[in-house]
Amino acid sequence: MTGTDTHAATVTAAALALGDDALILSHRLGEWAGHAPVLEEEVALANIALDLLGQARILLSMAGDEDELAFLREERSFRNLQLVEQPNGDFAHTIARQLYFSVHQHELYAELARGEGPFAPLAAKAVKETAYHRDHAEQWTLRLGDGTDESHARMQAALEALWKYTGELFQPIEGVDGLDWAALEERWLAALTDVVERAGLTLPEGPRTGAWAAGSGRQGLHTESFGRMLAEMQHLHRSHPGASW
Amino acid sequence: MTADLGAQLAAAFDAAVAADERVEPRDWMPEQYRASLVRQMAQHAHSEIIGMQPEANWITRAPSLRRKAILMAKVQDEAGHGLYLYSAAETLGTSRDELLDKLHSGKQKYSSIFNYPTLTWADVGAIGWLVDGAAITNQVPICRCSYGPYARAMVRICKEESFHQRQGFELLMALSKGTEAQHAMAQDAVDRWWWPSLMMFGPPDDESAHSAQSMAWRIKRHSNDELRQRFVDIAVPQAESLGLTLPDPDLKWNEERGHHDFGAIDWAEFWDVLKGNGPCNEQRIGQRRRAHEEGAWVRDAAAAYAQKQAEQQAAKHAGQNEEARV
């Protein structure tokens, strides 16, 4: 492989990692349609899901054919974080997952947008969307954390339950160049600490090594619910090989 | 109010409506007019909300990312339409909470069409083409409804609905021109959704309880049967261009009338579905109630948080006033 080929391959791998994150989280949010606690959240959750799907389509298209990549890869070939594939759980779990991810994604894209790498154009667009996602998640963290005793308990439980998946957010992605991952993690932790404290909640203290080890999702090692999710997502497409829709 | 004044108000109202003037929230209106509008607008809003379910059923299984994005956007629009319509209904002195309670307890209805199941992907297209098509035929005249807030909500809604309808048509076109299996899927969906779509226009004119009064008040502009005929006349050539057939052996052009004749609707089925015995009535209302009940703690949290914020604001202002006095 020549140097240029190697570079192209790492960009493809990075586009897949970032694209899969957006694709899979979008799918999970899509599962909320018709089930949200209030109509405004039907709109908001679908809105965020659509933004993420838009990002996924651009990123997967950088790596190949978006539909082939979404519908014809098997579980072991997906590169998304284990965090984004976690089931929706109750509304607090969905918000905790969204908080952890969108603060990270917002910081990540803000930095990529400032650079000149292959992801800069996408990041420039996505950073505006992720700012909205982040605000939405932060506002709900405050409402749930500082709402009723029940909502406080549920939000704290959700933060604890998903904490272990957050280490993987800061495993460097090969092909995403010029990024200081340690600094990114520091900013993430500072932002998280701030919102969690304002919500009267406590930042979890347990390990952040994931179900197996940090970095597993990026290597195609996923959690059990993911295969079932893919079965549902891919079933129709796979039932009609070669068809266009 | 004296009898004289009442009669004067009623006469002024009738004259304004007859002159095609808009009635606005602060205007005097007959109680029956108000009640009739609340009933119709609530039912309309409920239909948007319940109508999210049959389509959302396919979001997680959409066969391409483009179709998935279109479907998500559509379901999101429906939630938005529900919000417009509840807001418009609130101008008549009711509240969204009250209306949702009535939906959940079965005291208010939603369109019977959403009690049919979406069994294949093609159903998403059939709903877009036929169900949204019927809805638009019904709703475009409501853009000129005598009640201003309802008319204005419909202008915004109809724009988005006609976009959805074109997307549904295009989805079916892709299937119809696709593989044999896809074509068969499209035909099967149209076969199942055609008659329920015709039922969306409501009972025949001679059995429609609210029609005459609604037309006199210009809430409604055309009779159920007129609109149904209009829809059939539009749909027939569209089916032809899709390369799909409509499941009605009696459907044919009537030169003399300048309209299509069509077969008899199964009104027994219509009334049965309306009474709650359709294929998905329990499932639809069950999911709606469950979403509402399971979301109660979230709404309670938001209310408690808002209350605390307001109290903190008030305490801060009180402190500032105190300082100012000192």
XYZ file of C-alpha atoms in Angstrom:
571
model
C 0.000 0.000 0.000
C 1.343 3.450 -0.836
C 1.319 6.280 1.658
C -1.701 7.893 -0.006
C -3.610 4.614 0.050
C -2.847 4.168 3.720
C -4.083 7.664 4.394
C -7.274 7.052 2.403
C -7.857 3.812 4.304
C -7.528 5.469 7.685
C -9.891 8.255 6.613
C -12.380 5.592 5.544
C -12.018 3.803 8.872
C -12.487 7.059 10.755
C -15.539 8.011 8.681
C -17.022 4.630 9.529
C -16.392 5.064 13.240
C -17.948 8.539 13.358
C -20.702 7.586 10.915
C -21.654 4.463 12.854
C -21.932 6.466 16.081
C -24.402 8.825 14.436
C -26.289 6.054 12.611
C -26.795 3.851 15.642
C -27.747 6.620 18.066
C -30.164 7.986 15.470
C -31.776 4.570 15.251
C -32.179 4.321 19.014
C -33.787 7.775 19.130
C -36.088 6.751 16.287
C -37.449 4.022 18.547
C -38.954 6.765 20.732
C -41.351 7.927 18.000
C -44.872 7.677 19.381
C -43.653 6.856 22.904
C -42.288 10.166 24.222
C -43.487 11.602 27.569
C -44.751 14.832 25.987
C -45.473 15.963 22.424
C -42.664 18.504 22.426
C -40.250 15.627 23.031
C -41.695 13.683 20.095
C -40.554 16.628 18.018
C -37.216 17.117 19.782
C -36.105 13.474 19.819
C -37.060 12.984 16.167
C -35.260 16.203 15.333
C -32.040 15.031 16.972
C -32.396 11.606 15.353
C -32.746 13.283 11.950
C -29.681 15.460 12.479
C -27.655 12.401 13.429
C -28.950 10.443 10.467
C -27.928 13.313 8.203
C -24.427 13.217 9.669
C -24.317 9.431 9.306
C -25.264 9.640 5.640
C -22.468 12.087 4.858
C -19.871 10.128 6.830
C -20.847 6.712 5.471
C -20.828 8.151 1.957
C -17.240 9.236 2.566
C -16.472 5.576 3.289
C -18.521 3.957 0.507
C -22.207 3.350 -0.319
C -24.311 4.482 2.637
C -26.947 1.764 2.290
C -24.507 -1.072 1.742
C -22.606 0.035 4.796
C -25.695 0.460 6.953
C -27.655 -2.580 5.892
C -25.183 -5.216 4.732
C -22.485 -5.177 7.374
C -22.692 -7.592 10.260
C -22.407 -6.808 13.919
C -18.658 -7.465 14.086
C -17.985 -4.920 11.332
C -19.722 -1.975 12.982
C -17.372 0.538 14.548
C -19.702 2.552 16.769
C -19.159 3.187 20.459
C -20.898 0.804 22.810
C -22.471 3.845 24.472
C -24.671 4.748 21.499
C -26.041 1.226 21.035
C -27.323 1.014 24.620
C -31.099 0.471 24.778
C -33.259 3.532 25.428
C -34.339 2.451 28.910
C -36.464 5.086 30.604
C -36.335 8.754 29.606
C -33.502 9.380 32.096
C -31.342 6.692 30.473
C -31.959 8.209 27.070
C -31.025 11.641 28.393
C -27.902 10.377 30.187
C -26.731 8.617 27.018
C -27.464 11.766 25.044
C -25.669 13.966 27.559
C -22.514 11.869 27.594
C -22.469 11.595 23.826
C -23.540 15.041 22.691
C -21.173 16.936 24.987
C -18.404 14.785 23.534
C -19.617 15.119 19.948
C -20.000 18.871 20.275
C -16.459 19.319 21.609
C -15.082 16.920 18.985
C -16.759 18.599 16.020
C -15.920 22.077 17.295
C -12.277 21.096 17.189
C -12.501 19.298 13.831
C -14.287 22.314 12.357
C -11.322 24.495 13.297
C -8.872 22.197 11.480
C -8.394 21.496 7.800
C -8.726 17.707 7.749
C -11.203 15.714 5.650
C -13.858 16.014 8.368
C -13.739 19.791 8.657
C -16.618 20.542 6.222
C -18.951 18.037 7.901
C -17.882 19.219 11.349
C -18.642 22.840 10.463
C -22.253 21.874 9.780
C -22.579 19.291 12.539
C -21.210 21.513 15.276
C -24.326 23.697 15.056
C -26.585 20.672 15.380
C -24.624 19.159 18.230
C -24.759 22.456 20.137
C -28.533 22.095 20.082
C -28.385 18.409 21.086
C -26.066 19.241 23.943
C -28.294 22.027 25.186
C -31.332 19.748 25.038
C -29.573 17.032 27.050
C -28.221 19.521 29.593
C -31.594 21.166 30.112
C -33.248 17.803 30.736
C -30.454 16.736 33.073
C -31.198 19.851 35.132
C -34.961 19.269 35.059
C -34.701 15.622 36.022
C -31.882 16.066 38.529
C -33.493 19.056 40.215
C -37.133 18.050 39.631
C -38.827 15.543 41.941
C -37.285 12.900 44.209
C -38.239 10.245 41.707
C -36.737 12.029 38.705
C -33.592 12.759 40.702
C -33.188 9.093 41.600
C -33.836 7.953 38.053
C -31.380 10.449 36.569
C -28.680 9.479 39.036
C -29.267 5.781 38.295
C -29.029 6.438 34.562
C -25.768 8.355 34.905
C -24.339 5.455 36.934
C -25.567 2.770 34.552
C -23.976 4.306 31.458
C -20.825 5.679 33.050
C -18.739 2.624 32.259
C -19.237 3.164 28.522
C -17.774 6.675 28.518
C -14.075 5.742 28.558
C -14.342 4.626 24.969
C -15.294 8.155 23.862
C -11.679 9.217 24.254
C -9.872 6.340 22.610
C -8.101 8.051 19.702
C -9.630 7.212 16.318
C -6.991 6.508 13.725
C -7.560 8.825 10.774
C -8.930 11.662 12.875
C -5.735 13.637 12.891
C -4.455 16.562 14.883
C -6.768 16.027 17.817
C -5.646 16.205 21.443
C -7.799 13.451 22.909
C -6.613 14.003 26.463
C -7.588 17.680 26.282
C -10.935 16.672 24.785
C -11.542 14.361 27.716
C -10.656 17.114 30.175
C -13.129 19.511 28.603
C -15.772 16.800 28.581
C -15.225 16.024 32.253
C -15.318 19.694 33.188
C -18.568 20.261 31.283
C -20.118 17.117 32.746
C -19.073 18.040 36.277
C -20.606 21.483 35.873
C -24.018 20.342 34.622
C -24.234 17.387 36.996
C -23.476 19.617 39.975
C -25.974 22.253 38.913
C -28.543 19.470 38.666
C -27.778 18.423 42.238
C -26.474 15.079 40.976
C -23.179 13.298 41.557
C -20.732 12.346 38.841
C -20.275 8.560 39.010
C -16.914 7.285 40.199
C -16.707 3.754 38.831
C -14.402 2.516 36.081
C -15.006 3.689 32.535
C -13.675 0.668 30.750
C -16.798 -0.528 28.925
C -18.380 -3.937 28.985
C -15.113 -5.609 27.983
C -12.567 -2.906 27.665
C -12.495 0.659 26.447
C -12.243 0.669 22.682
C -14.290 -2.491 22.141
C -17.005 -0.977 19.986
C -14.414 0.572 17.712
C -13.023 -2.933 17.176
C -16.419 -4.422 16.371
C -16.991 -5.903 19.809
C -20.470 -4.898 20.873
C -23.003 -5.561 23.605
C -25.776 -8.155 23.243
C -28.679 -5.870 22.434
C -26.848 -4.545 19.373
C -27.282 -7.675 17.249
C -31.016 -7.618 17.830
C -31.157 -3.952 16.904
C -29.332 -4.652 13.647
C -31.629 -7.593 12.871
C -34.586 -5.222 12.973
C -32.817 -2.447 11.100
C -31.486 -4.628 8.283
C -34.222 -7.206 7.851
C -36.202 -5.617 5.048
C -33.192 -4.432 3.079
C -31.596 -7.874 3.284
C -34.850 -9.607 2.254
C -34.700 -7.970 -1.172
C -31.120 -8.305 -2.395
C -30.195 -5.740 -5.016
C -33.544 -3.927 -4.901
C -33.674 -0.147 -4.910
C -36.081 1.743 -2.702
C -77.854 38.978 28.655
C -81.284 40.145 27.563
C -83.116 38.157 24.933
C -82.755 41.141 22.636
C -79.013 41.337 22.993
C -78.681 37.580 22.496
C -80.697 37.738 19.313
C -78.627 40.677 18.080
C -75.365 38.868 18.726
C -76.626 35.741 17.004
C -77.800 37.750 14.021
C -74.473 39.589 13.786
C -72.625 36.262 13.994
C -74.768 34.699 11.264
C -74.256 37.735 9.043
C -70.490 37.701 9.555
C -70.267 33.991 8.735
C -72.503 34.414 5.696
C -70.242 37.235 4.483
C -67.250 34.859 4.828
C -65.711 36.872 7.604
C -63.433 35.089 10.037
C -64.523 34.420 13.593
C -61.713 35.122 16.053
C -61.201 33.830 19.624
C -62.554 36.953 21.377
C -65.625 37.258 19.155
C -69.000 36.199 20.434
C -70.034 32.802 19.056
C -72.912 30.421 19.689
C -72.074 27.813 22.317
C -72.910 25.081 19.843
C -70.495 26.518 17.320
C -67.767 26.553 19.950
C -68.532 22.984 21.039
C -68.682 21.751 17.486
C -65.299 23.285 16.674
C -63.675 21.918 19.805
C -64.967 18.461 18.898
C -63.711 18.641 15.324
C -60.355 20.254 16.081
C -59.663 17.896 18.973
C -60.470 14.907 16.793
C -58.209 16.337 14.140
C -55.334 16.859 16.616
C -55.827 13.366 18.084
C -55.665 11.905 14.578
C -52.258 13.489 14.020
C -50.963 12.034 17.282
C -52.419 8.541 16.903
C -51.498 8.674 13.210
C -47.820 8.738 14.176
C -48.033 5.125 15.306
C -48.744 3.162 12.120
C -45.886 4.940 10.373
C -43.473 5.009 13.298
C -43.954 1.247 13.237
C -41.624 1.222 10.219
C -38.977 3.792 11.205
C -36.629 1.158 12.591
C -37.083 -1.057 9.524
C -36.962 1.482 6.677
C -35.007 -0.124 3.830
C -32.696 2.780 2.939
C -31.265 5.693 4.892
C -32.955 8.186 2.581
C -36.375 6.626 3.195
C -35.676 6.443 6.896
C -34.898 10.165 7.007
C -38.069 11.004 5.052
C -40.203 8.874 7.356
C -38.691 10.313 10.533
C -39.267 13.824 9.235
C -42.859 12.971 8.432
C -43.628 11.510 11.842
C -42.003 14.554 13.414
C -44.220 16.819 11.286
C -47.286 14.961 12.534
C -46.370 15.659 16.150
C -45.969 19.302 15.112
C -49.392 19.304 13.441
C -50.876 17.900 16.619
C -49.288 20.762 18.546
C -50.663 23.415 16.136
C -54.131 21.940 16.386
C -54.165 21.639 20.174
C -53.039 25.279 20.348
C -55.784 26.311 17.952
C -58.338 24.376 20.006
C -57.090 26.067 23.183
C -58.187 29.428 21.771
C -61.729 28.159 22.335
C -61.227 27.843 26.066
C -60.192 24.234 26.449
C -56.712 22.880 27.244
C -54.402 20.316 25.715
C -54.404 18.300 28.951
C -58.171 18.198 28.989
C -58.310 17.107 25.362
C -55.654 14.417 25.861
C -57.618 13.091 28.841
C -60.662 12.802 26.623
C -58.644 10.967 23.974
C -57.217 8.556 26.537
C -60.594 7.862 28.108
C -62.234 7.324 24.712
C -64.561 10.335 25.077
C -63.149 11.892 21.924
C -62.327 10.095 18.725
C -59.588 10.079 16.137
C -59.733 9.156 12.476
C -60.822 5.544 11.965
C -58.086 5.002 9.381
C -55.368 4.725 12.019
C -56.946 1.577 13.415
C -55.599 -0.360 10.453
C -52.191 -2.048 10.748
C -49.080 -1.302 8.673
C -48.050 -4.799 7.625
C -45.382 -4.077 5.032
C -43.071 -1.260 4.015
C -45.373 -0.455 1.093
C -48.058 0.523 3.601
C -45.940 3.582 4.394
C -46.288 4.611 0.749
C -49.980 3.774 0.596
C -50.600 5.893 3.691
C -48.700 8.785 2.134
C -50.504 8.581 -1.176
C -54.032 7.568 -0.175
C -54.468 8.510 3.481
C -52.664 11.834 3.217
C -54.349 12.374 -0.151
C -57.775 11.909 1.430
C -56.759 14.095 4.364
C -55.685 16.884 2.014
C -58.929 16.669 0.041
C -60.740 17.050 3.351
C -58.477 19.736 4.749
C -57.873 22.140 1.888
C -61.439 23.510 2.188
C -60.843 23.952 5.948
C -58.219 26.569 5.021
C -61.309 28.733 4.369
C -63.110 27.632 7.526
C -65.038 30.380 9.347
C -62.945 30.002 12.510
C -59.697 31.945 11.961
C -57.242 29.973 14.152
C -58.375 26.661 12.632
C -58.172 28.026 9.073
C -54.670 29.390 9.657
C -53.448 26.132 11.226
C -54.744 24.279 8.181
C -52.845 26.495 5.744
C -49.583 25.518 7.400
C -50.542 21.865 7.788
C -51.738 21.433 4.202
C -48.401 22.622 2.814
C -46.550 19.932 4.723
C -49.189 17.286 4.036
C -49.001 17.716 0.283
C -45.251 17.271 0.518
C -45.781 14.000 2.412
C -48.303 12.869 -0.124
C -45.885 13.350 -3.003
C -43.243 11.430 -1.086
C -45.695 8.562 -0.505
C -46.543 8.497 -4.187
C -42.858 8.463 -5.075
C -42.221 5.616 -2.614
C -44.944 3.533 -4.264
C -43.608 4.419 -7.696
C -40.174 3.072 -6.737
C -41.773 -0.166 -5.546
C -44.118 -0.472 -8.491
C -41.230 -0.097 -10.918
C -38.888 -2.224 -8.814
C -38.643 -5.987 -8.571
C -41.645 -8.277 -8.947
C -41.754 -8.763 -5.193
C -41.711 -5.004 -4.617
C -44.487 -4.453 -7.152
C -46.611 -7.115 -5.468
C -45.966 -5.476 -2.095
C -47.161 -2.121 -3.442
C -50.307 -3.623 -4.980
C -51.165 -5.483 -1.792
C -50.831 -2.284 0.250
C -53.064 -0.316 -2.111
C -55.619 -3.149 -2.009
C -55.751 -2.941 1.783
C -55.763 0.856 2.139
C -58.136 1.902 -0.666
C -61.475 1.306 1.042
C -60.434 2.545 4.484
C -59.216 5.745 2.746
C -62.636 6.278 1.174
C -64.165 5.862 4.630
C -62.070 8.796 5.884
C -64.619 11.177 4.388
C -67.159 10.008 6.921
C -70.623 8.518 6.598
C -72.786 9.176 3.527
C -74.509 12.563 3.521
C -77.873 11.223 4.639
C -76.278 9.661 7.743
C -73.902 12.422 8.713
C -75.053 13.890 12.036
C -73.044 17.124 12.044
C -72.836 17.952 8.341
C -75.733 20.337 7.787
C -74.940 22.542 10.790
C -71.199 22.532 10.046
C -71.886 23.630 6.501
C -74.255 26.372 7.590
C -71.553 27.666 9.944
C -68.951 27.351 7.198
C -66.785 25.081 9.313
C -67.256 22.657 6.481
C -67.532 23.659 2.841
C -68.480 20.470 1.062
C -70.419 17.362 1.945
C -68.738 14.032 2.734
C -69.926 12.463 -0.488
C -68.794 15.424 -2.593
C -65.284 15.240 -1.163
C -65.167 11.463 -1.498
C -66.105 11.768 -5.180
C -63.446 14.422 -5.691
C -60.845 12.136 -4.123
C -61.792 9.144 -6.301
C -61.590 11.286 -9.431
C -58.077 12.428 -8.463
C -56.847 8.990 -7.345
C -57.869 6.959 -10.408
C -55.438 8.544 -12.893
C -52.730 8.560 -10.215
C -53.159 4.800 -9.750
C -52.799 4.397 -13.505
C -49.566 6.343 -13.596
C -48.308 4.216 -10.709
C -49.074 1.079 -12.700
C -51.280 -0.200 -9.876
C -54.943 -1.156 -9.815
C -57.648 -0.134 -7.354
C -59.569 -2.989 -5.716
C -63.030 -2.075 -7.014
C -64.611 -3.968 -9.945
C -67.363 -1.332 -10.174
C -64.970 1.555 -10.639
C -65.490 3.167 -14.055
C -65.749 6.555 -15.719
C -69.273 7.876 -16.072
C -69.341 10.185 -19.088
C -72.745 11.563 -18.224
C -71.846 12.586 -14.668
C -68.308 13.545 -15.564
C -67.162 11.508 -12.562
C -66.042 8.002 -11.708
C -68.702 5.632 -10.442
C -67.464 3.390 -7.690
C -68.617 0.396 -5.686
C -70.476 0.335 -2.382
C -68.528 1.040 0.791
C -68.802 -1.486 3.603
C -70.456 0.814 6.133
C -70.843 -1.998 8.648
C -67.052 -2.162 8.832
C -66.827 1.623 9.153
C -69.209 1.791 12.114
C -67.539 -1.217 13.679
C -64.084 0.383 13.533
C -65.538 3.642 14.851
C -67.058 1.761 17.788
C -63.612 0.480 18.728
C -63.645 -2.922 17.047
C -61.108 -2.292 14.294
C -57.896 -4.297 14.039
C -55.742 -1.866 16.061
C -58.085 0.273 18.193
C -56.956 -1.189 21.502
C -53.311 -1.236 20.506
C -53.304 2.412 19.371
C -55.043 3.852 22.377
C -53.101 1.499 24.650
C -49.769 2.771 23.363
C -50.905 6.388 23.694
C -52.048 5.852 27.284
C -48.873 3.998 28.142
C -46.653 6.756 26.709
C -48.635 9.287 28.731
C -48.583 7.286 31.983
C -44.944 6.287 31.703
C -44.070 9.905 30.937
C -45.913 11.292 33.985
C -42.786 11.384 36.150
C -40.953 13.328 33.430
C -43.705 15.936 33.172
C -43.859 16.139 36.988
C -40.106 16.712 37.087
C -40.305 19.490 34.494
C -43.126 21.172 36.429
C -41.302 20.896 39.767
C -38.119 22.277 38.234
C -39.968 25.199 36.635
C -41.615 25.945 39.972
C -38.237 25.969 41.783
C -36.748 28.251 39.135
C -39.663 30.662 39.445
C -39.340 30.715 43.243
C -35.614 31.385 43.016
C -36.249 34.215 40.554
C -38.877 35.705 42.848
C -36.570 35.423 45.885
C -33.797 37.126 43.933
C -36.089 40.005 42.927
C -37.339 40.344 46.494
C -33.714 40.526 47.655
C -32.940 43.202 45.066
C -35.980 45.238 46.101
C -34.895 44.917 49.725
C -31.445 46.223 48.833
C -32.945 49.079 46.849
C -35.038 50.158 49.846
C -32.026 50.013 52.150
